[in-house]
Amino acid sequence: MRAKEKIRELLALAQVKLNGPDPWDIQVHDERFYQRALSHGSLGIGESYMDGWWDVPQMDEFFARVQKAELHRSVRTWDFLWLALKGRLFNRQKESSSTRVAREHYDIGNDLYEAMLDKNMQYTCAYWKDADNLDQAQENKLHLICRKLHLKPGMRVLELGGGFCGLARFMAREYGCEVVTYNISKEQVNFGREFCEGLPVRIEEKDYREAVDEKGEFDRVAAIGLCEHIGHKNYRSFLQLIRAKLKAGGLFLLHTIGNNRSLTATDPWIDKYIFPNGVIPSITQLGKAMEGLWVLEDWHNFGPDYDRTLMAWWKNFSMCYCTLDKQRYDQRFFRMWKVYLMMSAGAFRARRLQLWQIVLSTGGVPNYEPVR
């Protein structure tokens, strides 16, 4: 009973009730939930949902309230402390360990991502300005990136962490650029090579660090959704690599989720089930890594757009789930994926996480005009 009362007290700080009437109130089906949540924090909460121990009708709002109240700071579990300590002591994002996230997340099946994403297969935040659907919002994001980079026909562009190659395809088709893209996800590379067939796009199934051997310099460099996998011990070398590959007068655009605090690890449940070895950068961590290398031309935050993007992904996934192979995507997977999308949407709604697009130059770009 002590554990139950403690959970009740904590949830009250977030204006959430146990078995209450509101759609964001948690409905507990198994009394073991309370001790598991106290002992293991987010890991226990996420796993107990996967086990069917609790439900909540409006899970996105539940997580938004819990995270806005920063209840995680009241429950510092061994799982969190050990993960943070490992991130501080060791380089968990070395090249030798980088393939794990590809194997366990990005390579689980292109059919899943095709069901969830837009026509350009964008697995990063959309830009909802002047858009009322996911396809348009993601196309807005692609144009925004290209306009911020001031792309012109014939430019040579290096993209690190190319995803399904939607941006590379867009740059080649819409802006007349030649694109070289690096990605360690075998399934995404296979998809991208078919997606970009006939276009001046070369796709390398290689770690971003291997771009150091790429011949010649580039007019522009982009890294969209890669920085979350680089790790705080590698930000400086990452930015040095890009600086070395960029022509004088060139531009680099970094699109990344951003953290309000400098941490050395991500949420334990996210680390175990969604993005192993991931970590979200802070302003301080990125700023220190940039120092003396770059001129900061623009820093644009549109974090609330990620909340809307995640909810659009959830709508697509939940509607199309019946068409997916249940041997690969069983009910436990469905509940896991729901926690991932809803927890993430809640973090952006609570403004715990941000979405940054940062434009950096080598210093030879006079009068750069920020684009929105």
mmCIF file of C-alpha atoms in Angstrom:
data_model
loop_
_atom_site.group_PDB
_atom_site.id
_atom_site.type_symbol
_atom_site.label_atom_id
_atom_site.label_comp_id
_atom_site.label_asym_id
_atom_site.label_seq_id
_atom_site.Cartn_x
_atom_site.Cartn_y
_atom_site.Cartn_z
ATOM 1 C CA MET A 1 0.000 0.000 0.000
ATOM 2 C CA ARG A 2 2.897 2.356 0.653
ATOM 3 C CA ALA A 3 3.993 2.153 -2.987
ATOM 4 C CA LYS A 4 0.451 2.805 -4.201
ATOM 5 C CA GLU A 5 0.079 5.887 -2.007
ATOM 6 C CA LYS A 6 3.453 7.209 -3.122
ATOM 7 C CA ILE A 7 2.462 6.829 -6.772
ATOM 8 C CA ARG A 8 -0.872 8.509 -6.027
ATOM 9 C CA GLU A 9 0.946 11.464 -4.435
ATOM 10 C CA LEU A 10 3.358 11.820 -7.339
ATOM 11 C CA LEU A 11 0.635 11.633 -9.978
ATOM 12 C CA ALA A 12 -1.365 14.286 -8.112
ATOM 13 C CA LEU A 13 1.516 16.706 -8.800
ATOM 14 C CA ALA A 14 0.832 16.129 -12.495
ATOM 15 C CA GLN A 15 -2.942 16.406 -12.038
ATOM 16 C CA VAL A 16 -3.372 12.734 -12.907
ATOM 17 C CA LYS A 17 -5.527 10.384 -10.812
ATOM 18 C CA LEU A 18 -5.346 6.653 -10.212
ATOM 19 C CA ASN A 19 -8.373 5.052 -11.907
ATOM 20 C CA GLY A 20 -9.871 8.521 -12.327
ATOM 21 C CA PRO A 21 -12.558 9.751 -14.764
ATOM 22 C CA ASP A 22 -10.456 11.937 -17.074
ATOM 23 C CA PRO A 23 -8.976 10.520 -20.295
ATOM 24 C CA TRP A 24 -5.406 11.151 -19.058
ATOM 25 C CA ASP A 25 -6.012 9.297 -15.781
ATOM 26 C CA ILE A 26 -4.207 5.951 -15.469
ATOM 27 C CA GLN A 27 -6.288 2.784 -15.088
ATOM 28 C CA VAL A 28 -4.262 0.172 -13.165
ATOM 29 C CA HIS A 29 -5.111 -3.507 -13.765
ATOM 30 C CA ASP A 30 -2.355 -5.122 -11.682
ATOM 31 C CA GLU A 31 -1.384 -4.021 -8.164
ATOM 32 C CA ARG A 32 2.232 -4.999 -8.822
ATOM 33 C CA PHE A 33 2.492 -1.894 -11.026
ATOM 34 C CA TYR A 34 3.078 0.475 -8.109
ATOM 35 C CA GLN A 35 6.238 -1.127 -6.757
ATOM 36 C CA ARG A 36 7.567 -1.747 -10.253
ATOM 37 C CA ALA A 37 7.112 1.916 -11.178
ATOM 38 C CA LEU A 38 8.832 3.127 -8.001
ATOM 39 C CA SER A 39 11.714 0.654 -8.288
ATOM 40 C CA HIS A 40 12.433 1.079 -12.005
ATOM 41 C CA GLY A 41 10.958 4.437 -13.036
ATOM 42 C CA SER A 42 10.268 4.808 -16.754
ATOM 43 C CA LEU A 43 11.636 1.318 -17.452
ATOM 44 C CA GLY A 44 9.136 -0.204 -15.049
ATOM 45 C CA ILE A 45 6.295 1.991 -16.314
ATOM 46 C CA GLY A 46 6.972 1.164 -19.965
ATOM 47 C CA GLU A 47 7.489 -2.549 -19.439
ATOM 48 C CA SER A 48 4.406 -2.880 -17.226
ATOM 49 C CA TYR A 49 2.324 -1.269 -19.981
ATOM 50 C CA MET A 50 3.780 -3.752 -22.477
ATOM 51 C CA ASP A 51 2.711 -6.489 -20.021
ATOM 52 C CA GLY A 52 -0.851 -5.120 -19.896
ATOM 53 C CA TRP A 53 -0.746 -3.944 -16.270
ATOM 54 C CA TRP A 54 -2.230 -0.511 -16.974
ATOM 55 C CA ASP A 55 -3.904 1.605 -19.626
ATOM 56 C CA VAL A 56 -4.845 5.220 -20.174
ATOM 57 C CA PRO A 57 -7.265 6.468 -22.847
ATOM 58 C CA GLN A 58 -5.247 9.563 -23.789
ATOM 59 C CA MET A 59 -1.704 8.387 -23.294
ATOM 60 C CA ASP A 60 -0.062 11.370 -25.007
ATOM 61 C CA GLU A 61 -1.628 13.761 -22.490
ATOM 62 C CA PHE A 62 -0.793 11.442 -19.600
ATOM 63 C CA PHE A 63 2.888 11.532 -20.533
ATOM 64 C CA ALA A 64 2.779 15.280 -21.208
ATOM 65 C CA ARG A 65 1.463 15.942 -17.692
ATOM 66 C CA VAL A 66 3.892 13.535 -16.033
ATOM 67 C CA GLN A 67 6.864 15.060 -17.855
ATOM 68 C CA LYS A 68 5.795 18.659 -17.357
ATOM 69 C CA ALA A 69 5.667 17.948 -13.618
ATOM 70 C CA GLU A 70 9.164 16.386 -13.929
ATOM 71 C CA LEU A 71 8.159 13.372 -11.870
ATOM 72 C CA HIS A 72 11.240 11.530 -13.162
ATOM 73 C CA ARG A 73 13.345 13.768 -10.914
ATOM 74 C CA SER A 74 11.478 12.417 -7.880
ATOM 75 C CA VAL A 75 12.222 8.794 -8.806
ATOM 76 C CA ARG A 76 15.980 8.428 -9.412
ATOM 77 C CA THR A 77 16.294 4.689 -10.032
ATOM 78 C CA TRP A 78 19.383 2.512 -10.310
ATOM 79 C CA ASP A 79 18.536 1.922 -13.987
ATOM 80 C CA PHE A 80 18.823 5.634 -14.718
ATOM 81 C CA LEU A 81 21.906 6.227 -12.580
ATOM 82 C CA TRP A 82 23.803 3.275 -14.032
ATOM 83 C CA LEU A 83 22.985 4.331 -17.603
ATOM 84 C CA ALA A 84 24.079 7.912 -16.919
ATOM 85 C CA LEU A 85 27.308 6.686 -15.293
ATOM 86 C CA LYS A 86 28.112 4.453 -18.267
ATOM 87 C CA GLY A 87 27.538 7.409 -20.581
ATOM 88 C CA ARG A 88 29.899 9.524 -18.517
ATOM 89 C CA LEU A 89 32.671 6.915 -18.237
ATOM 90 C CA PHE A 90 32.520 5.195 -21.616
ATOM 91 C CA ASN A 91 32.035 6.145 -25.248
ATOM 92 C CA ARG A 92 28.833 4.197 -25.920
ATOM 93 C CA GLN A 93 28.612 5.550 -29.478
ATOM 94 C CA LYS A 94 31.887 4.175 -30.846
ATOM 95 C CA GLU A 95 31.851 2.919 -34.430
ATOM 96 C CA SER A 96 32.039 -0.676 -33.187
ATOM 97 C CA SER A 97 28.729 -0.287 -31.312
ATOM 98 C CA SER A 98 26.910 2.000 -33.764
ATOM 99 C CA THR A 99 25.279 -0.801 -35.736
ATOM 100 C CA ARG A 100 23.118 -1.889 -32.788
ATOM 101 C CA VAL A 101 20.539 0.871 -33.264
ATOM 102 C CA ALA A 102 20.326 0.085 -36.982
ATOM 103 C CA ARG A 103 19.786 -3.604 -36.288
ATOM 104 C CA GLU A 104 17.269 -3.145 -33.457
ATOM 105 C CA HIS A 105 15.323 -0.112 -34.686
ATOM 106 C CA TYR A 106 15.863 1.037 -38.259
ATOM 107 C CA ASP A 107 16.076 -2.443 -39.792
ATOM 108 C CA ILE A 108 13.009 -3.985 -38.140
ATOM 109 C CA GLY A 109 10.966 -3.676 -41.343
ATOM 110 C CA ASN A 110 10.400 -1.097 -44.057
ATOM 111 C CA ASP A 111 6.726 -2.114 -44.194
ATOM 112 C CA LEU A 112 6.257 -0.636 -40.717
ATOM 113 C CA TYR A 113 7.793 2.681 -41.707
ATOM 114 C CA GLU A 114 5.958 2.831 -45.033
ATOM 115 C CA ALA A 115 2.699 2.423 -43.110
ATOM 116 C CA MET A 116 3.581 5.150 -40.608
ATOM 117 C CA LEU A 117 5.446 7.821 -42.559
ATOM 118 C CA ASP A 118 4.652 10.271 -45.380
ATOM 119 C CA LYS A 119 5.204 9.862 -49.119
ATOM 120 C CA ASN A 120 8.790 11.167 -48.820
ATOM 121 C CA MET A 121 9.572 8.679 -46.019
ATOM 122 C CA GLN A 122 10.695 11.305 -43.522
ATOM 123 C CA TYR A 123 11.434 9.831 -40.112
ATOM 124 C CA THR A 124 12.200 13.184 -38.468
ATOM 125 C CA CYS A 125 10.130 16.167 -37.375
ATOM 126 C CA ALA A 126 7.866 17.795 -39.969
ATOM 127 C CA TYR A 127 7.398 21.564 -40.339
ATOM 128 C CA TRP A 128 3.696 22.350 -39.883
ATOM 129 C CA LYS A 129 3.750 26.023 -40.861
ATOM 130 C CA ASP A 130 1.093 26.440 -43.575
ATOM 131 C CA ALA A 131 0.368 22.684 -43.584
ATOM 132 C CA ASP A 132 -2.664 20.672 -42.523
ATOM 133 C CA ASN A 133 -1.471 17.125 -43.294
ATOM 134 C CA LEU A 134 1.689 15.078 -42.794
ATOM 135 C CA ASP A 135 2.676 14.893 -46.467
ATOM 136 C CA GLN A 136 2.600 18.673 -46.839
ATOM 137 C CA ALA A 137 4.321 19.287 -43.499
ATOM 138 C CA GLN A 138 7.180 16.954 -44.389
ATOM 139 C CA GLU A 139 7.554 18.508 -47.831
ATOM 140 C CA ASN A 140 7.656 21.895 -46.084
ATOM 141 C CA LYS A 141 10.515 20.551 -43.943
ATOM 142 C CA LEU A 142 12.435 19.393 -47.018
ATOM 143 C CA HIS A 143 12.038 22.783 -48.714
ATOM 144 C CA LEU A 144 13.017 24.522 -45.461
ATOM 145 C CA ILE A 145 16.288 22.566 -45.303
ATOM 146 C CA CYS A 146 17.086 23.254 -48.950
ATOM 147 C CA ARG A 147 16.298 26.951 -48.628
ATOM 148 C CA LYS A 148 18.389 27.299 -45.471
ATOM 149 C CA LEU A 149 21.299 25.699 -47.322
ATOM 150 C CA HIS A 150 20.746 28.066 -50.276
ATOM 151 C CA LEU A 151 20.954 25.136 -52.674
ATOM 152 C CA LYS A 152 21.623 25.778 -56.353
ATOM 153 C CA PRO A 153 21.712 23.411 -59.340
ATOM 154 C CA GLY A 154 25.023 21.604 -59.703
ATOM 155 C CA MET A 155 25.989 21.824 -56.021
ATOM 156 C CA ARG A 156 27.614 18.786 -54.451
ATOM 157 C CA VAL A 157 25.967 17.822 -51.144
ATOM 158 C CA LEU A 158 27.091 15.369 -48.457
ATOM 159 C CA GLU A 159 24.354 13.943 -46.249
ATOM 160 C CA LEU A 160 25.320 12.015 -43.129
ATOM 161 C CA GLY A 161 22.711 9.624 -41.765
ATOM 162 C CA GLY A 162 20.480 9.625 -44.830
ATOM 163 C CA GLY A 163 17.483 7.651 -43.569
ATOM 164 C CA PHE A 164 15.280 6.407 -46.410
ATOM 165 C CA CYS A 165 16.995 8.929 -48.740
ATOM 166 C CA GLY A 166 13.930 11.157 -49.042
ATOM 167 C CA LEU A 167 15.997 14.321 -48.566
ATOM 168 C CA ALA A 168 18.702 13.191 -51.004
ATOM 169 C CA ARG A 169 16.011 12.391 -53.569
ATOM 170 C CA PHE A 170 14.355 15.767 -52.982
ATOM 171 C CA MET A 171 17.617 17.703 -53.325
ATOM 172 C CA ALA A 172 18.401 15.921 -56.587
ATOM 173 C CA ARG A 173 14.907 16.167 -58.111
ATOM 174 C CA GLU A 174 13.792 19.587 -56.944
ATOM 175 C CA TYR A 175 17.083 21.484 -56.629
ATOM 176 C CA GLY A 176 19.336 19.822 -59.212
ATOM 177 C CA CYS A 177 22.048 18.779 -56.765
ATOM 178 C CA GLU A 178 24.444 15.844 -56.753
ATOM 179 C CA VAL A 179 24.156 14.036 -53.409
ATOM 180 C CA VAL A 180 26.353 11.531 -51.569
ATOM 181 C CA THR A 181 24.681 10.006 -48.508
ATOM 182 C CA TYR A 182 26.029 7.760 -45.720
ATOM 183 C CA ASN A 183 23.846 5.389 -43.678
ATOM 184 C CA ILE A 184 24.484 2.207 -41.658
ATOM 185 C CA SER A 185 20.912 0.892 -41.946
ATOM 186 C CA LYS A 186 20.891 -1.924 -44.510
ATOM 187 C CA GLU A 187 17.120 -1.804 -44.955
ATOM 188 C CA GLN A 188 17.032 1.962 -45.410
ATOM 189 C CA VAL A 189 19.898 1.809 -47.904
ATOM 190 C CA ASN A 190 18.093 -0.862 -49.932
ATOM 191 C CA PHE A 191 14.926 1.246 -49.914
ATOM 192 C CA GLY A 192 16.850 4.402 -50.797
ATOM 193 C CA ARG A 193 18.642 2.902 -53.780
ATOM 194 C CA GLU A 194 15.307 1.996 -55.346
ATOM 195 C CA PHE A 195 13.708 5.290 -54.257
ATOM 196 C CA CYS A 196 16.501 7.335 -55.890
ATOM 197 C CA GLU A 197 16.963 5.243 -59.023
ATOM 198 C CA GLY A 198 17.987 7.334 -62.021
ATOM 199 C CA LEU A 199 18.972 10.359 -59.933
ATOM 200 C CA PRO A 200 22.474 11.739 -59.183
ATOM 201 C CA VAL A 201 22.441 10.199 -55.693
ATOM 202 C CA ARG A 202 25.161 7.849 -54.433
ATOM 203 C CA ILE A 203 24.236 5.914 -51.306
ATOM 204 C CA GLU A 204 26.979 4.436 -49.142
ATOM 205 C CA GLU A 205 26.145 1.759 -46.564
ATOM 206 C CA LYS A 206 28.768 3.110 -44.201
ATOM 207 C CA ASP A 207 29.153 4.827 -40.835
ATOM 208 C CA TYR A 208 29.255 8.625 -40.990
ATOM 209 C CA ARG A 209 32.858 8.530 -39.762
ATOM 210 C CA GLU A 210 33.905 6.787 -42.968
ATOM 211 C CA ALA A 211 33.072 9.954 -44.913
ATOM 212 C CA VAL A 212 36.533 11.160 -43.933
ATOM 213 C CA ASP A 213 37.779 9.098 -46.904
ATOM 214 C CA GLU A 214 35.302 10.649 -49.347
ATOM 215 C CA LYS A 215 37.216 12.296 -52.187
ATOM 216 C CA GLY A 216 36.840 16.006 -52.786
ATOM 217 C CA GLU A 217 35.033 18.730 -50.895
ATOM 218 C CA PHE A 218 31.346 19.567 -50.789
ATOM 219 C CA ASP A 219 29.381 22.781 -51.254
ATOM 220 C CA ARG A 220 26.943 21.787 -48.534
ATOM 221 C CA VAL A 221 26.598 19.199 -45.752
ATOM 222 C CA ALA A 222 23.420 18.094 -43.960
ATOM 223 C CA ALA A 223 22.858 15.782 -40.989
ATOM 224 C CA ILE A 224 19.169 15.181 -40.285
ATOM 225 C CA GLY A 225 18.328 13.080 -37.231
ATOM 226 C CA LEU A 226 21.862 11.719 -36.858
ATOM 227 C CA CYS A 227 23.143 13.768 -33.924
ATOM 228 C CA GLU A 228 20.921 11.871 -31.469
ATOM 229 C CA HIS A 229 23.116 8.805 -32.124
ATOM 230 C CA ILE A 230 26.546 10.476 -32.055
ATOM 231 C CA GLY A 231 27.108 10.895 -28.317
ATOM 232 C CA HIS A 232 28.559 13.762 -26.318
ATOM 233 C CA LYS A 233 32.091 12.343 -26.468
ATOM 234 C CA ASN A 234 31.992 12.487 -30.286
ATOM 235 C CA TYR A 235 30.363 15.853 -31.067
ATOM 236 C CA ARG A 236 33.692 17.623 -31.522
ATOM 237 C CA SER A 237 35.175 15.008 -33.877
ATOM 238 C CA PHE A 238 31.868 14.897 -35.791
ATOM 239 C CA LEU A 239 31.965 18.660 -36.387
ATOM 240 C CA GLN A 240 35.664 18.538 -37.256
ATOM 241 C CA LEU A 241 34.971 15.884 -39.891
ATOM 242 C CA ILE A 242 32.261 18.019 -41.485
ATOM 243 C CA ARG A 243 34.458 21.110 -41.396
ATOM 244 C CA ALA A 244 37.159 19.181 -43.224
ATOM 245 C CA LYS A 245 34.762 18.056 -45.986
ATOM 246 C CA LEU A 246 33.197 21.482 -46.598
ATOM 247 C CA LYS A 247 34.460 23.993 -49.146
ATOM 248 C CA ALA A 248 35.357 27.511 -48.082
ATOM 249 C CA GLY A 249 32.121 29.481 -48.024
ATOM 250 C CA GLY A 250 30.100 26.307 -47.489
ATOM 251 C CA LEU A 251 27.129 25.701 -45.199
ATOM 252 C CA PHE A 252 26.236 22.881 -42.836
ATOM 253 C CA LEU A 253 22.727 22.215 -41.524
ATOM 254 C CA LEU A 254 22.222 20.136 -38.384
ATOM 255 C CA HIS A 255 18.679 18.962 -37.607
ATOM 256 C CA THR A 256 18.452 17.373 -34.170
ATOM 257 C CA ILE A 257 16.268 16.839 -31.142
ATOM 258 C CA GLY A 258 17.585 19.043 -28.345
ATOM 259 C CA ASN A 259 17.627 18.614 -24.573
ATOM 260 C CA ASN A 260 17.112 21.368 -22.011
ATOM 261 C CA ARG A 261 19.813 19.770 -19.841
ATOM 262 C CA SER A 262 23.246 18.292 -20.510
ATOM 263 C CA LEU A 263 22.905 14.540 -19.965
ATOM 264 C CA THR A 264 25.091 11.545 -20.772
ATOM 265 C CA ALA A 265 22.296 9.062 -21.537
ATOM 266 C CA THR A 266 18.691 8.940 -22.629
ATOM 267 C CA ASP A 267 15.630 7.564 -20.850
ATOM 268 C CA PRO A 268 16.280 3.937 -19.742
ATOM 269 C CA TRP A 269 13.155 2.545 -21.429
ATOM 270 C CA ILE A 270 13.967 4.351 -24.684
ATOM 271 C CA ASP A 271 17.567 3.113 -24.461
ATOM 272 C CA LYS A 272 16.487 -0.515 -24.003
ATOM 273 C CA TYR A 273 13.624 -0.751 -26.486
ATOM 274 C CA ILE A 274 13.872 2.043 -29.068
ATOM 275 C CA PHE A 275 17.220 3.848 -29.492
ATOM 276 C CA PRO A 276 20.049 1.903 -27.817
ATOM 277 C CA ASN A 277 23.067 4.071 -27.009
ATOM 278 C CA GLY A 278 21.190 7.232 -27.988
ATOM 279 C CA VAL A 279 21.571 10.562 -26.205
ATOM 280 C CA ILE A 280 20.000 13.973 -26.895
ATOM 281 C CA PRO A 281 22.425 16.930 -27.096
ATOM 282 C CA SER A 282 22.084 20.161 -25.155
ATOM 283 C CA ILE A 283 22.933 23.718 -26.174
ATOM 284 C CA THR A 284 26.005 23.627 -23.933
ATOM 285 C CA GLN A 285 27.302 20.354 -25.363
ATOM 286 C CA LEU A 286 26.867 21.446 -28.983
ATOM 287 C CA GLY A 287 28.178 24.941 -28.314
ATOM 288 C CA LYS A 288 31.364 23.601 -26.761
ATOM 289 C CA ALA A 289 31.880 21.263 -29.713
ATOM 290 C CA MET A 290 31.403 24.126 -32.205
ATOM 291 C CA GLU A 291 33.787 26.541 -30.512
ATOM 292 C CA GLY A 292 36.586 27.755 -32.761
ATOM 293 C CA LEU A 293 35.378 25.655 -35.717
ATOM 294 C CA TRP A 294 32.230 27.348 -36.962
ATOM 295 C CA VAL A 295 30.308 30.562 -37.391
ATOM 296 C CA LEU A 296 26.751 30.159 -36.106
ATOM 297 C CA GLU A 297 24.415 31.583 -38.751
ATOM 298 C CA ASP A 298 21.043 30.422 -37.411
ATOM 299 C CA TRP A 299 19.517 28.381 -34.561
ATOM 300 C CA HIS A 300 15.824 27.629 -35.149
ATOM 301 C CA ASN A 301 13.634 25.817 -32.609
ATOM 302 C CA PHE A 302 10.288 24.352 -33.689
ATOM 303 C CA GLY A 303 9.955 21.646 -31.050
ATOM 304 C CA PRO A 304 6.131 21.824 -30.781
ATOM 305 C CA ASP A 305 5.955 20.621 -34.396
ATOM 306 C CA TYR A 306 7.380 17.270 -33.265
ATOM 307 C CA ASP A 307 4.387 16.692 -30.986
ATOM 308 C CA ARG A 308 2.090 17.078 -33.993
ATOM 309 C CA THR A 309 4.357 14.906 -36.161
ATOM 310 C CA LEU A 310 4.388 12.068 -33.629
ATOM 311 C CA MET A 311 0.613 12.169 -33.299
ATOM 312 C CA ALA A 312 0.316 11.946 -37.089
ATOM 313 C CA TRP A 313 2.652 8.934 -37.078
ATOM 314 C CA TRP A 314 0.539 7.323 -34.346
ATOM 315 C CA LYS A 315 -2.632 7.883 -36.370
ATOM 316 C CA ASN A 316 -1.081 6.231 -39.422
ATOM 317 C CA PHE A 317 0.417 3.355 -37.434
ATOM 318 C CA SER A 318 -2.755 2.601 -35.474
ATOM 319 C CA MET A 319 -4.885 2.715 -38.630
ATOM 320 C CA CYS A 320 -2.536 0.489 -40.657
ATOM 321 C CA TYR A 321 -1.538 -1.917 -37.888
ATOM 322 C CA CYS A 322 -4.155 -4.449 -39.035
ATOM 323 C CA THR A 323 -2.289 -4.782 -42.354
ATOM 324 C CA LEU A 324 1.094 -5.596 -40.778
ATOM 325 C CA ASP A 325 2.527 -9.069 -40.160
ATOM 326 C CA LYS A 326 1.477 -10.021 -36.625
ATOM 327 C CA GLN A 327 4.304 -12.543 -36.293
ATOM 328 C CA ARG A 328 6.781 -9.676 -36.481
ATOM 329 C CA TYR A 329 4.580 -6.959 -34.973
ATOM 330 C CA ASP A 330 2.582 -8.705 -32.255
ATOM 331 C CA GLN A 331 0.415 -7.091 -29.574
ATOM 332 C CA ARG A 332 3.400 -6.565 -27.293
ATOM 333 C CA PHE A 333 5.161 -4.727 -30.123
ATOM 334 C CA PHE A 334 2.031 -2.615 -30.674
ATOM 335 C CA ARG A 335 1.997 -1.572 -27.015
ATOM 336 C CA MET A 336 5.752 -0.898 -27.061
ATOM 337 C CA TRP A 337 5.448 1.280 -30.181
ATOM 338 C CA LYS A 338 2.529 3.160 -28.652
ATOM 339 C CA VAL A 339 4.543 3.982 -25.531
ATOM 340 C CA TYR A 340 7.417 5.178 -27.748
ATOM 341 C CA LEU A 341 5.250 7.541 -29.811
ATOM 342 C CA MET A 342 3.102 8.779 -26.907
ATOM 343 C CA MET A 343 6.017 9.262 -24.487
ATOM 344 C CA SER A 344 7.873 11.199 -27.161
ATOM 345 C CA ALA A 345 4.862 13.369 -28.033
ATOM 346 C CA GLY A 346 4.411 14.096 -24.326
ATOM 347 C CA ALA A 347 8.043 15.191 -23.963
ATOM 348 C CA PHE A 348 7.703 17.753 -26.751
ATOM 349 C CA ARG A 349 4.298 18.941 -25.501
ATOM 350 C CA ALA A 350 5.786 19.458 -22.047
ATOM 351 C CA ARG A 351 8.708 21.338 -23.717
ATOM 352 C CA ARG A 352 11.241 18.967 -22.128
ATOM 353 C CA LEU A 353 12.588 18.285 -25.607
ATOM 354 C CA GLN A 354 13.116 20.673 -28.515
ATOM 355 C CA LEU A 355 13.749 20.370 -32.251
ATOM 356 C CA TRP A 356 16.646 22.437 -33.533
ATOM 357 C CA GLN A 357 17.791 23.276 -37.019
ATOM 358 C CA ILE A 358 21.228 24.856 -36.795
ATOM 359 C CA VAL A 359 23.006 26.437 -39.746
ATOM 360 C CA LEU A 360 26.785 26.742 -39.469
ATOM 361 C CA SER A 361 29.257 28.251 -41.905
ATOM 362 C CA THR A 362 32.987 28.250 -42.434
ATOM 363 C CA GLY A 363 32.948 32.031 -42.034
ATOM 364 C CA GLY A 364 32.920 32.969 -45.696
ATOM 365 C CA VAL A 365 29.172 33.593 -46.039
ATOM 366 C CA PRO A 366 28.416 37.331 -45.884
ATOM 367 C CA ASN A 367 25.008 38.451 -44.669
ATOM 368 C CA TYR A 368 23.375 35.062 -44.224
ATOM 369 C CA GLU A 369 19.603 35.569 -43.960
ATOM 370 C CA PRO A 370 17.744 33.143 -41.657
ATOM 371 C CA VAL A 371 14.891 31.299 -43.367
ATOM 372 C CA ARG A 372 11.559 30.306 -41.780
#
